[in-house]
Each structure stands twice: as structure tokens, then as C-alpha cells.
Short mmCIF file of C-alpha atoms and ligand atoms in Angstrom, two decimals:
data_model
loop_
_atom_site.label_atom_id
_atom_site.label_comp_id
_atom_site.label_asym_id
_atom_site.label_seq_id
_atom_site.Cartn_x
_atom_site.Cartn_y
_atom_site.Cartn_z
CA MET A 147 253.21 1.55 283.05
CA ALA A 148 252.41 3.94 285.83
CA LEU A 149 251.38 7.48 286.66
CA GLY A 150 253.48 9.77 288.84
CA ILE A 151 253.28 12.81 291.10
CA LEU A 152 256.35 14.85 292.00
CA LEU A 153 256.12 17.07 295.11
CA VAL A 154 257.96 20.28 294.34
CA GLY A 155 256.04 22.91 296.30
CA GLY A 156 257.97 23.26 299.58
CA PHE A 157 259.62 26.51 300.68
CA GLY A 158 263.17 25.10 300.87
CA THR A 159 263.69 27.03 304.09
CA ARG A 160 266.95 25.30 305.03
CA LEU A 161 268.47 26.38 301.72
CA MET A 162 267.64 30.10 301.99
CA PRO A 163 268.78 32.38 300.37
CA LEU A 164 269.46 29.96 297.47
CA THR A 165 265.73 29.27 297.36
CA SER A 166 264.56 32.89 297.49
CA GLU A 167 264.05 32.94 293.72
CA THR A 168 264.62 29.33 292.72
CA PRO A 169 262.50 26.56 294.25
CA LYS A 170 264.64 23.84 295.90
CA PRO A 171 263.90 21.18 293.24
CA MET A 172 265.06 23.57 290.51
CA LEU A 173 268.49 24.10 292.07
CA PRO A 174 271.14 22.62 289.79
CA VAL A 175 273.06 19.51 290.79
CA ALA A 176 275.98 18.95 288.43
CA GLY A 177 274.44 21.26 285.85
CA ILE A 178 270.79 20.20 285.80
CA PRO A 179 267.91 20.67 288.25
CA VAL A 180 267.14 17.99 290.85
CA THR A 181 263.68 17.74 289.25
CA GLU A 182 265.23 16.89 285.88
CA HIS A 183 267.25 14.04 287.41
CA GLN A 184 264.01 12.75 288.92
CA ILE A 185 262.05 13.08 285.67
CA MET A 186 264.67 10.96 283.90
CA ALA A 187 264.48 8.29 286.61
CA ALA A 188 260.66 8.29 286.41
CA LYS A 189 260.75 7.94 282.64
CA ALA A 190 263.31 5.12 282.87
CA ALA A 191 260.93 3.28 285.23
CA GLY A 192 258.08 3.40 282.71
CA ILE A 193 256.11 6.34 284.14
CA HIS A 194 254.33 7.94 281.19
CA THR A 195 252.51 10.87 282.86
CA LEU A 196 253.88 12.94 285.72
CA VAL A 197 252.14 15.76 287.60
CA LEU A 198 254.36 18.40 289.16
CA ALA A 199 252.64 19.45 292.40
CA THR A 200 253.79 23.04 292.71
CA SER A 201 253.08 25.92 295.05
CA TYR A 202 256.05 28.08 296.12
CA LEU A 203 257.49 29.81 293.00
CA ALA A 204 255.22 27.65 290.86
CA ASN A 205 255.80 29.63 287.67
CA VAL A 206 259.49 28.61 287.48
CA PHE A 207 258.71 25.02 286.43
CA THR A 208 256.53 25.36 283.32
CA PRO A 209 258.94 27.37 281.12
CA TYR A 210 261.66 24.78 281.81
CA PHE A 211 259.74 21.50 281.52
CA GLY A 212 256.82 22.49 279.23
CA ASP A 213 254.75 19.46 278.25
CA GLY A 214 257.67 17.10 278.96
CA SER A 215 258.10 15.99 275.34
CA ARG A 216 261.83 16.75 275.47
CA TRP A 217 262.12 13.99 278.08
CA GLY A 218 259.64 11.65 276.36
CA ILE A 219 257.12 11.92 279.21
CA LYS A 220 253.84 13.83 279.59
CA ILE A 221 254.15 16.54 282.25
CA LEU A 222 251.09 18.20 283.83
CA TYR A 223 251.00 20.89 286.51
CA ALA A 224 248.87 21.20 289.65
CA VAL A 225 249.25 24.52 291.45
CA GLU A 226 248.26 25.06 295.09
CA LYS A 227 247.44 28.71 295.82
CA GLU A 228 248.48 28.12 299.41
CA PRO A 229 250.73 25.13 300.19
CA LEU A 230 248.52 22.18 301.14
CA GLY A 231 251.22 20.10 302.85
CA THR A 232 252.50 16.86 301.36
CA GLY A 233 249.19 14.94 301.62
CA GLY A 234 247.05 17.87 300.45
CA ALA A 235 249.43 18.42 297.52
CA ILE A 236 249.24 14.77 296.48
CA ARG A 237 245.43 14.79 296.62
CA ASN A 238 245.25 18.07 294.70
CA ALA A 239 247.57 16.72 291.97
CA ALA A 240 245.63 13.44 291.78
CA GLN A 241 242.59 15.40 290.55
CA LEU A 242 244.30 15.39 287.16
CA PHE A 243 243.91 11.60 287.05
CA ASP A 244 240.59 9.86 286.63
CA LEU A 245 241.00 8.08 289.99
CA ALA A 246 237.65 6.28 289.86
CA ASN A 247 238.52 4.58 286.57
CA LEU A 248 242.18 3.72 287.12
CA GLY A 249 241.52 0.23 288.49
CA ASP A 250 244.73 -1.02 290.13
CA GLU A 251 247.11 1.24 288.17
CA PRO A 252 249.95 2.17 290.54
CA ILE A 253 250.57 5.86 291.23
CA VAL A 254 254.17 6.66 292.10
CA ILE A 255 254.81 9.69 294.32
CA PHE A 256 258.19 11.34 294.80
CA ASN A 257 259.50 13.89 297.24
CA GLY A 258 261.00 16.50 294.92
CA ASP A 259 264.33 16.96 296.69
CA VAL A 260 265.70 13.43 296.54
CA LEU A 261 268.38 11.91 294.32
CA SER A 262 267.84 8.15 294.34
CA ARG A 263 269.04 5.24 292.26
CA HIS A 264 266.73 2.65 293.75
CA SER A 265 264.77 0.69 291.19
CA ILE A 266 261.30 2.23 290.92
CA ALA A 267 260.35 -0.66 288.63
CA GLU A 268 261.30 -3.19 291.36
CA GLN A 269 259.36 -1.18 293.93
CA ILE A 270 256.28 -1.36 291.69
CA LYS A 271 256.75 -5.14 291.33
CA PHE A 272 257.08 -5.48 295.11
CA HIS A 273 253.95 -3.36 295.64
CA GLN A 274 251.98 -5.58 293.29
CA SER A 275 253.35 -8.84 294.72
CA LYS A 276 252.24 -7.79 298.23
CA ASN A 277 248.89 -6.59 296.96
CA ALA A 278 249.75 -3.43 298.90
CA GLU A 279 247.58 -0.34 299.16
CA VAL A 280 250.69 1.78 299.76
CA SER A 281 254.35 0.85 299.62
CA LEU A 282 257.19 3.06 300.75
CA HIS A 283 260.82 2.93 299.71
CA LEU A 284 262.86 2.48 302.90
CA ILE A 285 266.57 2.87 303.44
CA ASP A 286 268.79 2.62 306.50
CA VAL A 287 270.66 5.75 307.60
CA GLU A 288 273.08 6.33 310.46
CA ASP A 289 271.15 9.23 311.96
CA ALA A 290 267.40 8.93 311.44
CA ARG A 291 266.37 11.99 313.47
CA ALA A 292 265.68 14.28 310.49
CA PHE A 293 263.50 11.71 308.70
CA GLY A 294 260.38 9.60 309.04
CA CYS A 295 261.16 6.39 310.96
CA VAL A 296 259.41 3.34 309.55
CA PRO A 297 259.60 0.06 311.47
CA THR A 298 258.22 -3.03 309.71
CA ASP A 299 257.46 -6.64 310.66
CA SER A 300 259.32 -9.61 309.15
CA ASP A 301 256.99 -9.64 306.13
CA GLY A 302 257.77 -5.98 305.37
CA ARG A 303 254.47 -4.67 306.70
CA VAL A 304 254.75 -1.18 308.18
CA THR A 305 254.00 -1.22 311.92
CA ALA A 306 254.37 2.53 312.63
CA PHE A 307 255.21 5.82 310.92
CA LEU A 308 257.05 8.24 313.19
CA GLU A 309 257.99 11.53 311.54
CA LYS A 310 261.16 13.16 312.92
CA MET A 311 261.87 11.96 316.42
CA GLU A 312 264.69 12.74 318.86
CA ASN A 313 265.29 9.08 319.74
CA PRO A 314 264.66 7.08 316.56
CA VAL A 315 263.25 3.58 317.15
CA THR A 316 264.91 2.29 313.96
CA GLN A 317 267.48 3.36 311.38
CA SER A 318 265.03 2.49 308.65
CA ILE A 319 263.60 5.67 307.17
CA ASN A 320 261.07 6.85 304.64
CA ALA A 321 263.13 7.59 301.52
CA GLY A 322 260.32 9.67 299.98
CA CYS A 323 259.10 7.46 297.11
CA TYR A 324 255.64 5.93 297.54
CA ILE A 325 253.37 3.76 295.44
CA PHE A 326 249.68 4.30 296.08
CA HIS A 327 246.64 2.36 295.00
CA PRO A 328 244.25 4.97 293.45
CA ARG A 329 241.59 4.05 296.04
CA VAL A 330 243.80 5.26 298.90
CA LEU A 331 244.57 8.59 297.20
CA ASN A 332 240.84 9.13 296.82
CA GLU A 333 240.44 8.92 300.61
CA ILE A 334 242.69 11.95 301.31
CA PRO A 335 240.46 15.02 301.84
CA LEU A 336 240.49 17.43 298.90
CA GLY A 337 241.39 21.11 299.31
CA LYS A 338 242.67 20.74 302.88
CA VAL A 339 246.12 21.01 304.43
CA VAL A 340 247.21 17.42 305.12
CA SER A 341 250.59 15.95 306.03
CA ILE A 342 251.09 12.54 304.45
CA GLU A 343 253.76 11.78 307.08
CA ARG A 344 252.03 13.03 310.23
CA GLU A 345 248.39 12.26 309.36
CA THR A 346 247.80 9.90 306.43
CA PHE A 347 250.48 7.24 307.09
CA PRO A 348 249.87 6.95 310.86
CA ALA A 349 246.10 6.69 310.25
CA LEU A 350 246.54 3.99 307.59
CA VAL A 351 248.79 1.96 309.92
CA LYS A 352 246.31 2.37 312.78
CA ASP A 353 243.52 1.05 310.54
CA ALA A 354 245.66 -2.02 309.71
CA ARG A 355 245.67 -1.23 305.99
CA ALA A 356 248.11 -3.03 303.68
CA ILE A 357 251.10 -0.66 303.93
CA TYR A 358 254.47 -2.23 303.07
CA GLY A 359 258.10 -1.11 303.15
CA TYR A 360 260.27 -1.82 300.10
CA ARG A 361 263.92 -1.98 301.17
CA GLU A 362 266.68 -1.10 298.75
CA GLN A 363 269.97 0.39 299.87
CA ALA A 364 270.90 2.18 296.63
CA TYR A 365 272.45 5.65 296.28
CA TRP A 366 270.13 8.07 298.10
CA LEU A 367 270.36 11.70 299.14
CA ASP A 368 267.91 14.38 300.31
CA VAL A 369 269.44 17.61 298.99
CA GLY A 370 267.54 19.77 301.49
CA THR A 371 270.58 21.42 303.14
CA PRO A 372 273.54 23.30 301.63
CA ALA A 373 275.96 20.52 302.67
CA ALA A 374 273.76 17.88 301.03
CA LEU A 375 273.38 19.93 297.84
CA PHE A 376 277.17 20.14 297.48
CA LYS A 377 277.50 16.43 298.23
CA GLY A 378 274.94 15.62 295.50
CA SER A 379 276.84 17.69 292.97
CA ARG A 380 280.18 16.07 293.90
CA ASP A 381 278.67 12.58 293.82
CA LEU A 382 277.31 13.15 290.34
CA ILE A 383 280.61 14.39 289.03
CA ASP A 384 282.70 11.58 290.52
CA GLY A 385 280.19 8.93 289.48
CA ASP A 386 278.78 7.88 292.87
CA PHE A 387 275.41 9.02 291.53
CA GLN A 388 274.89 8.07 287.91
CA SER A 389 273.26 10.74 285.75
CA LEU A 390 270.71 9.46 283.26
CA ALA A 391 271.05 12.55 281.06
CA GLU A 392 270.47 11.64 277.40
CA CYS A 393 270.72 7.88 278.04
CA LYS A 394 268.02 5.31 277.31
CA ILE A 395 268.04 2.76 280.08
CA ASP A 396 265.48 0.00 280.19
CA PRO A 397 263.64 0.06 283.56
CA SER A 398 264.64 -3.57 284.21
CA ALA A 399 268.38 -2.84 283.81
CA THR A 400 270.59 -2.39 286.87
CA ILE A 401 273.44 0.13 286.81
CA THR A 402 275.54 -0.28 289.95
CA GLY A 403 279.00 -0.14 291.47
CA LYS A 404 279.72 3.46 290.52
CA SER A 405 279.55 2.73 286.81
CA SER A 406 279.66 5.75 284.56
CA LEU A 407 277.76 5.95 281.28
CA GLY A 408 278.61 8.33 278.45
CA ALA A 409 276.18 10.40 276.42
CA ARG A 410 273.38 8.74 274.42
CA VAL A 411 274.13 5.24 275.76
CA GLU A 412 271.34 2.68 275.36
CA VAL A 413 271.05 -0.15 277.88
CA GLY A 414 268.61 -2.97 277.07
CA ALA A 415 266.28 -5.01 279.25
CA ASP A 416 267.64 -7.08 282.19
CA CYS A 417 271.23 -5.84 281.76
CA ILE A 418 273.57 -5.61 284.74
CA ILE A 419 276.30 -2.98 284.43
CA GLU A 420 278.59 -3.02 287.44
CA ASP A 421 281.76 -0.98 288.05
CA CYS A 422 282.11 -0.10 284.35
CA ILE A 423 283.26 2.85 282.30
CA VAL A 424 281.04 3.09 279.24
CA GLY A 425 281.82 5.59 276.47
CA ASP A 426 279.43 7.72 274.42
CA ASP A 427 276.93 6.26 271.93
CA VAL A 428 277.35 2.69 273.20
CA ILE A 429 274.43 0.31 272.62
CA ILE A 430 274.14 -2.64 275.00
CA GLY A 431 271.79 -5.46 273.96
CA ASN A 432 269.20 -7.09 276.23
CA GLY A 433 270.29 -9.51 278.94
CA THR A 434 273.95 -8.46 278.93
CA THR A 435 276.09 -8.46 282.08
CA LEU A 436 279.24 -6.32 282.22
CA ARG A 437 281.43 -6.31 285.33
CA HIS A 438 284.47 -4.08 285.64
CA CYS A 439 284.63 -3.40 281.89
CA PHE A 440 285.85 -0.44 279.88
CA ILE A 441 283.69 -0.04 276.79
CA ALA A 442 284.95 2.40 274.19
CA HIS A 443 282.84 5.06 272.48
CA GLY A 444 280.41 3.80 269.85
CA ALA A 445 280.62 0.08 270.71
CA HIS A 446 277.59 -2.14 270.02
CA ILE A 447 277.33 -5.07 272.40
CA ALA A 448 275.23 -8.04 271.35
CA PRO A 449 272.35 -9.27 273.53
CA ALA A 450 273.18 -11.82 276.27
CA THR A 451 276.89 -10.93 276.32
CA ASN A 452 278.77 -11.72 279.55
CA LEU A 453 282.03 -9.88 280.14
CA GLU A 454 284.17 -9.42 283.21
CA ASN A 455 287.45 -7.50 283.57
CA PHE A 456 287.30 -6.69 279.88
CA TYR A 457 289.06 -3.57 278.60
CA GLN A 458 288.17 -2.63 275.07
CA SER A 459 290.70 -0.39 273.36
CA VAL A 460 289.48 2.74 271.64
CA ARG A 461 289.72 1.18 268.19
CA LYS A 462 286.08 0.67 267.31
CA SER A 463 286.91 -2.02 264.77
CA GLU A 464 288.02 -4.40 267.52
CA PRO A 465 285.34 -7.09 267.89
CA ILE A 466 283.79 -7.61 271.29
CA PRO A 467 283.77 -11.25 272.40
CA SER A 468 280.41 -12.55 273.53
N1 GDD B 199 253.31 20.86 296.46
C1 GDD B 199 253.76 20.86 297.70
N2 GDD B 199 253.03 21.48 298.68
N3 GDD B 199 254.93 20.25 297.99
C2 GDD B 199 255.37 20.26 299.27
C3 GDD B 199 254.67 20.89 300.31
C4 GDD B 199 253.42 21.55 299.98
O1 GDD B 199 252.73 22.13 300.82
N4 GDD B 199 255.38 20.73 301.46
C5 GDD B 199 256.48 20.02 301.14
N5 GDD B 199 256.48 19.75 299.80
C6 GDD B 199 257.49 18.98 299.06
C7 GDD B 199 258.90 19.58 299.18
O2 GDD B 199 259.15 20.46 298.09
C8 GDD B 199 259.77 18.32 299.08
O3 GDD B 199 260.05 17.99 297.74
C9 GDD B 199 258.90 17.22 299.66
O4 GDD B 199 257.56 17.71 299.66
C10 GDD B 199 259.31 16.81 301.09
O5 GDD B 199 259.34 17.96 301.91
P1 GDD B 199 260.64 18.33 302.77
O6 GDD B 199 260.38 19.64 303.41
O7 GDD B 199 261.87 18.17 301.97
O8 GDD B 199 260.53 17.22 303.90
P2 GDD B 199 261.70 16.55 304.77
O9 GDD B 199 262.91 16.33 303.96
O10 GDD B 199 261.85 17.31 306.02
O11 GDD B 199 261.03 15.12 305.14
C11 GDD B 199 260.44 14.32 304.14
O12 GDD B 199 261.42 13.63 303.38
C12 GDD B 199 262.24 12.68 304.12
C13 GDD B 199 263.17 12.00 303.13
O13 GDD B 199 263.97 12.93 302.51
C14 GDD B 199 259.50 13.31 304.82
O14 GDD B 199 258.76 12.66 303.82
C15 GDD B 199 260.28 12.30 305.66
O15 GDD B 199 259.41 11.30 306.18
C16 GDD B 199 261.34 11.63 304.81
O16 GDD B 199 262.14 10.75 305.62
MG1 MG B 200 263.55 16.92 302.11
#
């Protein structure tokens, strides 16, 4: 279980005028706001309480998300009167947690304009296995200039954090999902404008703190430009990015290979669903692996089933081999 903070307070300048009345994270991608896609991913990873760190057009979020009960997660709101920058926003939102009494409970922080299918649950496991103070999701991109460059050593330890540079030293970038130990959040000054990328991360690296990079090359997109927003919407519709709308997916399950899941599908623990078409109302038991399968609406698949190249006809009565 973990706590989360979602950064949704930026001005969305590159998307003006779309963001003149709607904050960037509330722009719809294939019918639902970016923030809603992220809330579903957070919930699927076992995050039970999520603070929305808002500033610009803050009052748009609460009527839509309320207390979060519709998504099965507790949503709280932290409002900055003036934008505090990414680090200041995180620190401000963290006031809603009892930092001093959290022990080692991981706090997961998300940039609010990212569609990602990396496994947050695996990132948390990695963070804990390294005994890290902070771990950052890293991905490789072709052109790293618009992002934070994050070189690491062979053990995954971050050796520098270089926000937006003309001649990137690596293709490995900050994908905008961090896990923080509560102690490190407590060190960020309260009520001040702080950039997590330009101040906090470089200072932590300089002080040789335990900052690690978690590498996972899953679907990833920052929707911060009009071209990227359209790409996100197209990817969702053609299945490159899998929507979690209405589905119950265990955090330990892996959905890959452009699989598409229908409405109200339930996927149990440790399942692997690769390159599959899964109909509505399908229930997939724990420990099942499906590769290149077509599963018809309403099918119930027993735990520990292994199927490959299996096409189930639409007749529900047909038994599924296991
Ligand atoms: N609450 C709050 N207050 N949120 C903020 C503020 C603020 O003052 N400033 C920015 N944010 C939020 C934005 O709404 C967005 O969700 C997130 O912080 C990141 O800001 P962007 O403006 O989208 O940054 P970027 O895309 O240029 O760069 C960031 O993301 C890249 C990955 O997409 C950096 O973190 C890079 O290092 C990273 O590679
Ligand atoms: Mg961005």
C-alpha cells in the first residue's frame, strides 16, 4: 500500500488556448481526462490515498473527482495560491500526510500530464529492494532535449540530474514518476518555490544520497503539446495505450503487447496478458498467462490457466481448456 501525490498545477502553456479554461491534466484523451487515466493506474498499483496538487484553475478538479469514491481511492486536494513549482507543490501536498509517523511508507509522485503503462508496483518493489531514498522511473527516448536527463551507474544509482539540455548526455530520461521516502519529502522547504528537477534532485545527487533509476520501457507519453495530445488519443483508441476504465486489474498483473480489455474485466494476481483481445465482463483467475488469445464476452478463466494462440468463439457455453 502506498500514498500518492499527483502534480496537476502547471499552466499548460504549450497547449494554449486549449488550457485557457481547462487545466492540461483535465483535457480529455479518448473521452476521459489524463488525470482520470492516472488515477486508475494509481489505484491499480495499490495506492489508497492520492493528493491532487493543484494551482492553476484549481477549482476544476473537485467537482469532477470529489472524494474519489467513484474510483475506489481517497482523493484529497492541496491548493497553492501561487504556483510553488514542482518541488514546492510536492512539499505543500505532503502536509496532508503525517510525514513524521509514516515510517518507511513509500510516497509515489506523478507528473500530471503523463500516460504511462509502466508497473508502479514493480517500481515500488525496486525502490524497497535498493533501500532507496528516492527512485525515479526512467525511459529511453530518441530526443532527450525536452526532458530531464538521468545518467546512472551500473547498479542503477543516479549520477546526475540534468533538466533540459541542448546536448543530452544520455537518452535515459526522467519519466515523471518518483517514489520518495517520507524523510526526504520532509527536507524540502515548505511554502517556497522549489523545482524538484533543477534544485532537489541535483542537490540529493551531490550529497550522495541513495537515489536510484528504475528502468522500464513501457508505453509512455507526455501529453504536453498538441501533437502529443492527439497521439495519446489515437494510441488509446487503437490499443497502443490500454485504458483501465472500469476494469479491475491486480497490481501484480502485466498487460502488454497491445492487448485490449473490454469493460468490467477483472484480471487476477500475477497474470500475464499479451497481445490479446478480451471481451466485456471477462474474469481471469490468478496466475493465468494468455498469449495471442481472443476471449469472448463474459468468459470466466480459471486460475493458473496457460493459453497461447487460442481463439474462443462467441458462444459462452464453450468450455475453456486449462
Ligand atoms: N501543483 C503544481 N504547481 N504543479 C506543477 C507546477 C506548480 O507550480 N509546475 C508544474 N506542475 C505540474 C504540471 O502540471 C505537470 O503535470 C508536471 O508538474 C510537470 O510539469 P511540466 O511543465 O509538464 O514539465 P515538463 O514536461 O517540461 O518536464 C517534466 O516532465 C518530464 C517528463 O514528461 C520534468 O519532470 C522532466 O524532468 C521530465 O523529463
Ligand atoms: Mg510535461
